[in-house]
Amino acid sequence: MFMRRQMMTVALEEGEEGAVGAMAASPLGDPAPSLGPLDTLLPEDVEAMERLRQRLQTHWGLLQTTAALGKEAEGKKGKNLD
């Protein structure tokens, strides 16, 4: 039985090589490289992500934040069912 490693070529644009390289490494069986320190997010990107999270949260319970789940748990703690 012969195993042949397939080759994948990825053209990278400047600024995207870190993320694309990490994504391309995994399907090839290579360990993902360290992406290094992350840049600070732009405020408008953070706001857009938060709006999207709030919109999707109503449809998928998995998107609830741990903070929201923590608040629910605290509210239930105060109500003893003894």
Tab-separated table of N, CA and C in Angstrom:
chain	number	residue	atom	x	y	z
A	1	MET	N	0.844	-1.166	0.000
A	1	MET	CA	0.000	0.000	0.000
A	1	MET	C	0.894	1.235	0.000
A	2	PHE	N	0.626	2.142	-0.904
A	2	PHE	CA	1.392	3.380	-1.008
A	2	PHE	C	0.539	4.540	-0.517
A	3	MET	N	1.146	5.397	0.268
A	3	MET	CA	0.461	6.608	0.711
A	3	MET	C	1.103	7.789	0.002
A	4	ARG	N	0.286	8.584	-0.602
A	4	ARG	CA	0.791	9.739	-1.320
A	4	ARG	C	0.301	11.003	-0.636
A	5	ARG	N	1.212	11.879	-0.334
A	5	ARG	CA	0.834	13.145	0.289
A	5	ARG	C	0.441	14.126	-0.809
A	6	GLN	N	-0.743	14.656	-0.685
A	6	GLN	CA	-1.210	15.612	-1.680
A	6	GLN	C	-0.616	16.976	-1.389
A	7	MET	N	-0.400	17.725	-2.426
A	7	MET	CA	0.171	19.061	-2.284
A	7	MET	C	-0.942	20.093	-2.404
A	8	MET	N	-0.841	21.135	-1.597
A	8	MET	CA	-1.807	22.224	-1.647
A	8	MET	C	-1.036	23.526	-1.809
A	9	THR	N	-1.447	24.326	-2.762
A	9	THR	CA	-0.817	25.621	-2.972
A	9	THR	C	-1.815	26.700	-2.598
A	10	VAL	N	-1.373	27.633	-1.777
A	10	VAL	CA	-2.241	28.716	-1.337
A	10	VAL	C	-1.557	30.033	-1.659
A	11	ALA	N	-2.244	30.895	-2.386
A	11	ALA	CA	-1.723	32.237	-2.660
A	11	ALA	C	-2.187	33.151	-1.532
A	12	LEU	N	-1.255	33.856	-0.936
A	12	LEU	CA	-1.574	34.680	0.223
A	12	LEU	C	-1.443	36.160	-0.096
A	13	GLU	N	-2.401	36.932	0.390
A	13	GLU	CA	-2.294	38.376	0.290
A	13	GLU	C	-1.595	38.871	1.543
A	14	GLU	N	-0.928	39.993	1.424
A	14	GLU	CA	-0.232	40.553	2.572
A	14	GLU	C	-1.222	40.803	3.709
A	15	GLY	N	-0.872	40.401	4.913
A	15	GLY	CA	-1.727	40.585	6.069
A	15	GLY	C	-2.597	39.385	6.383
A	16	GLU	N	-2.747	38.468	5.450
A	16	GLU	CA	-3.588	37.296	5.673
A	16	GLU	C	-2.777	36.017	5.806
A	17	GLU	N	-1.470	36.099	5.599
A	17	GLU	CA	-0.683	34.870	5.566
A	17	GLU	C	-0.722	34.097	6.879
A	18	GLY	N	-0.803	34.782	8.011
A	18	GLY	CA	-0.832	34.086	9.297
A	18	GLY	C	-2.077	33.238	9.460
A	19	ALA	N	-3.231	33.819	9.214
A	19	ALA	CA	-4.487	33.107	9.393
A	19	ALA	C	-4.661	32.004	8.354
A	20	VAL	N	-4.363	32.299	7.112
A	20	VAL	CA	-4.526	31.302	6.052
A	20	VAL	C	-3.529	30.168	6.234
A	21	GLY	N	-2.313	30.500	6.631
A	21	GLY	CA	-1.308	29.464	6.861
A	21	GLY	C	-1.732	28.503	7.950
A	22	ALA	N	-2.310	29.027	9.024
A	22	ALA	CA	-2.776	28.173	10.116
A	22	ALA	C	-3.928	27.289	9.660
A	23	MET	N	-4.832	27.848	8.862
A	23	MET	CA	-5.964	27.060	8.384
A	23	MET	C	-5.521	26.002	7.387
A	24	ALA	N	-4.529	26.292	6.579
A	24	ALA	CA	-4.062	25.333	5.576
A	24	ALA	C	-3.231	24.231	6.211
A	25	ALA	N	-2.590	24.492	7.347
A	25	ALA	CA	-1.726	23.497	7.980
A	25	ALA	C	-2.523	22.327	8.539
A	26	SER	N	-3.659	22.594	9.117
A	26	SER	CA	-4.428	21.557	9.788
A	26	SER	C	-4.895	20.434	8.860
A	27	PRO	N	-5.527	20.722	7.710
A	27	PRO	CA	-5.948	19.621	6.833
A	27	PRO	C	-4.779	18.797	6.293
A	28	LEU	N	-3.608	19.384	6.264
A	28	LEU	CA	-2.440	18.658	5.777
A	28	LEU	C	-1.808	17.804	6.865
A	29	GLY	N	-2.324	17.906	8.088
A	29	GLY	CA	-1.787	17.118	9.187
A	29	GLY	C	-0.620	17.772	9.886
A	30	ASP	N	-0.265	18.979	9.489
A	30	ASP	CA	0.835	19.693	10.133
A	30	ASP	C	0.297	20.453	11.343
A	31	PRO	N	1.120	20.627	12.374
A	31	PRO	CA	0.652	21.429	13.508
A	31	PRO	C	0.472	22.882	13.080
A	32	ALA	N	-0.525	23.512	13.624
A	32	ALA	CA	-0.782	24.913	13.284
A	32	ALA	C	0.313	25.794	13.870
A	33	PRO	N	0.833	26.716	13.082
A	33	PRO	CA	1.866	27.614	13.605
A	33	PRO	C	1.269	28.631	14.570
A	34	SER	N	2.104	29.158	15.432
A	34	SER	CA	1.659	30.204	16.347
A	34	SER	C	1.350	31.459	15.539
A	35	LEU	N	0.247	32.089	15.855
A	35	LEU	CA	-0.124	33.316	15.154
A	35	LEU	C	0.510	34.539	15.783
A	36	GLY	N	1.141	34.358	16.936
A	36	GLY	CA	1.780	35.479	17.605
A	36	GLY	C	0.752	36.386	18.245
A	37	PRO	N	1.165	37.556	18.672
A	37	PRO	CA	0.221	38.470	19.320
A	37	PRO	C	-0.822	38.974	18.320
A	38	LEU	N	-2.032	39.117	18.797
A	38	LEU	CA	-3.115	39.588	17.939
A	38	LEU	C	-3.179	41.108	17.975
A	39	ASP	N	-3.537	41.691	16.850
A	39	ASP	CA	-3.699	43.140	16.781
A	39	ASP	C	-4.968	43.547	17.524
A	40	THR	N	-5.022	44.792	17.943
A	40	THR	CA	-6.203	45.326	18.609
A	40	THR	C	-7.330	45.454	17.593
A	41	LEU	N	-8.525	45.043	18.002
A	41	LEU	CA	-9.678	45.149	17.117
A	41	LEU	C	-10.119	46.601	16.994
A	42	LEU	N	-10.590	46.953	15.821
A	42	LEU	CA	-11.140	48.290	15.608
A	42	LEU	C	-12.499	48.380	16.301
A	43	PRO	N	-12.831	49.526	16.900
A	43	PRO	CA	-14.120	49.661	17.603
A	43	PRO	C	-15.316	49.322	16.720
A	44	GLU	N	-15.277	49.702	15.456
A	44	GLU	CA	-16.421	49.402	14.581
A	44	GLU	C	-16.554	47.903	14.322
A	45	ASP	N	-15.435	47.171	14.315
A	45	ASP	CA	-15.493	45.719	14.160
A	45	ASP	C	-16.088	45.063	15.399
A	46	VAL	N	-15.702	45.563	16.570
A	46	VAL	CA	-16.242	45.034	17.826
A	46	VAL	C	-17.747	45.271	17.888
A	47	GLU	N	-18.184	46.470	17.506
A	47	GLU	CA	-19.611	46.792	17.516
A	47	GLU	C	-20.385	45.910	16.540
A	48	ALA	N	-19.839	45.685	15.360
A	48	ALA	CA	-20.508	44.836	14.368
A	48	ALA	C	-20.614	43.400	14.869
A	49	MET	N	-19.554	42.899	15.492
A	49	MET	CA	-19.591	41.534	16.031
A	49	MET	C	-20.602	41.424	17.165
A	50	GLU	N	-20.692	42.430	18.007
A	50	GLU	CA	-21.648	42.405	19.115
A	50	GLU	C	-23.080	42.444	18.594
A	51	ARG	N	-23.352	43.271	17.583
A	51	ARG	CA	-24.697	43.309	16.984
A	51	ARG	C	-25.060	41.952	16.394
A	52	LEU	N	-24.125	41.335	15.704
A	52	LEU	CA	-24.377	40.027	15.114
A	52	LEU	C	-24.604	38.977	16.191
A	53	ARG	N	-23.792	39.020	17.258
A	53	ARG	CA	-23.959	38.061	18.353
A	53	ARG	C	-25.337	38.206	18.988
A	54	GLN	N	-25.782	39.442	19.217
A	54	GLN	CA	-27.093	39.667	19.821
A	54	GLN	C	-28.214	39.160	18.925
A	55	ARG	N	-28.083	39.366	17.628
A	55	ARG	CA	-29.115	38.914	16.692
A	55	ARG	C	-29.173	37.393	16.626
A	56	LEU	N	-28.019	36.745	16.581
A	56	LEU	CA	-27.987	35.288	16.474
A	56	LEU	C	-28.293	34.594	17.798
A	57	GLN	N	-28.058	35.263	18.899
A	57	GLN	CA	-28.251	34.667	20.216
A	57	GLN	C	-29.692	34.224	20.424
A	58	THR	N	-30.641	34.934	19.854
A	58	THR	CA	-32.040	34.561	20.026
A	58	THR	C	-32.362	33.251	19.323
A	59	HIS	N	-31.579	32.880	18.326
A	59	HIS	CA	-31.842	31.666	17.566
A	59	HIS	C	-31.051	30.462	18.055
A	60	TRP	N	-29.861	30.687	18.555
A	60	TRP	CA	-29.004	29.579	18.957
A	60	TRP	C	-28.518	29.779	20.381
A	61	GLY	N	-28.954	28.921	21.293
A	61	GLY	CA	-28.558	29.020	22.683
A	61	GLY	C	-27.070	28.889	22.896
A	62	LEU	N	-26.374	28.255	21.967
A	62	LEU	CA	-24.931	28.089	22.111
A	62	LEU	C	-24.185	29.409	22.029
A	63	LEU	N	-24.823	30.436	21.490
A	63	LEU	CA	-24.154	31.713	21.333
A	63	LEU	C	-24.308	32.619	22.546
A	64	GLN	N	-24.963	32.125	23.591
A	64	GLN	CA	-25.109	32.936	24.798
A	64	GLN	C	-23.751	33.123	25.444
A	65	THR	N	-23.535	34.290	25.963
A	65	THR	CA	-22.252	34.556	26.608
A	65	THR	C	-22.233	33.941	27.990
A	66	THR	N	-21.052	33.641	28.483
A	66	THR	CA	-20.936	33.083	29.824
A	66	THR	C	-21.387	34.097	30.861
A	67	ALA	N	-21.267	35.380	30.554
A	67	ALA	CA	-21.737	36.407	31.488
A	67	ALA	C	-23.248	36.308	31.664
A	68	ALA	N	-23.972	36.125	30.572
A	68	ALA	CA	-25.425	36.003	30.659
A	68	ALA	C	-25.805	34.741	31.418
A	69	LEU	N	-25.113	33.656	31.172
A	69	LEU	CA	-25.389	32.413	31.882
A	69	LEU	C	-25.055	32.558	33.362
A	70	GLY	N	-24.001	33.292	33.671
A	70	GLY	CA	-23.622	33.520	35.062
A	70	GLY	C	-24.674	34.328	35.806
A	71	LYS	N	-25.263	35.312	35.147
A	71	LYS	CA	-26.311	36.126	35.772
A	71	LYS	C	-27.540	35.276	36.074
A	72	GLU	N	-27.893	34.371	35.162
A	72	GLU	CA	-29.032	33.488	35.389
A	72	GLU	C	-28.773	32.590	36.593
A	73	ALA	N	-27.562	32.066	36.693
A	73	ALA	CA	-27.212	31.183	37.803
A	73	ALA	C	-27.264	31.934	39.129
A	74	GLU	N	-26.809	33.187	39.143
A	74	GLU	CA	-26.850	33.986	40.372
A	74	GLU	C	-28.292	34.250	40.791
A	75	GLY	N	-29.156	34.504	39.838
A	75	GLY	CA	-30.561	34.742	40.154
A	75	GLY	C	-31.229	33.515	40.751
A	76	LYS	N	-30.849	32.334	40.294
A	76	LYS	CA	-31.417	31.091	40.814
A	76	LYS	C	-30.865	30.756	42.191
A	77	LYS	N	-29.640	31.205	42.504
A	77	LYS	CA	-29.046	30.936	43.814
A	77	LYS	C	-29.864	31.587	44.921
A	78	GLY	N	-30.366	32.773	44.661
A	78	GLY	CA	-31.110	33.502	45.679
A	78	GLY	C	-32.463	32.887	45.993
A	79	LYS	N	-32.963	32.029	45.140
A	79	LYS	CA	-34.272	31.398	45.324
A	79	LYS	C	-34.068	29.973	45.814
A	80	ASN	N	-34.030	29.789	47.115
A	80	ASN	CA	-33.885	28.442	47.672
A	80	ASN	C	-35.207	27.708	47.567
A	81	LEU	N	-35.141	26.463	47.193
A	81	LEU	CA	-36.346	25.656	47.040
A	81	LEU	C	-36.524	24.718	48.227
A	82	ASP	N	-36.056	25.123	49.415
A	82	ASP	CA	-36.166	24.271	50.610
A	82	ASP	C	-37.588	24.114	51.049
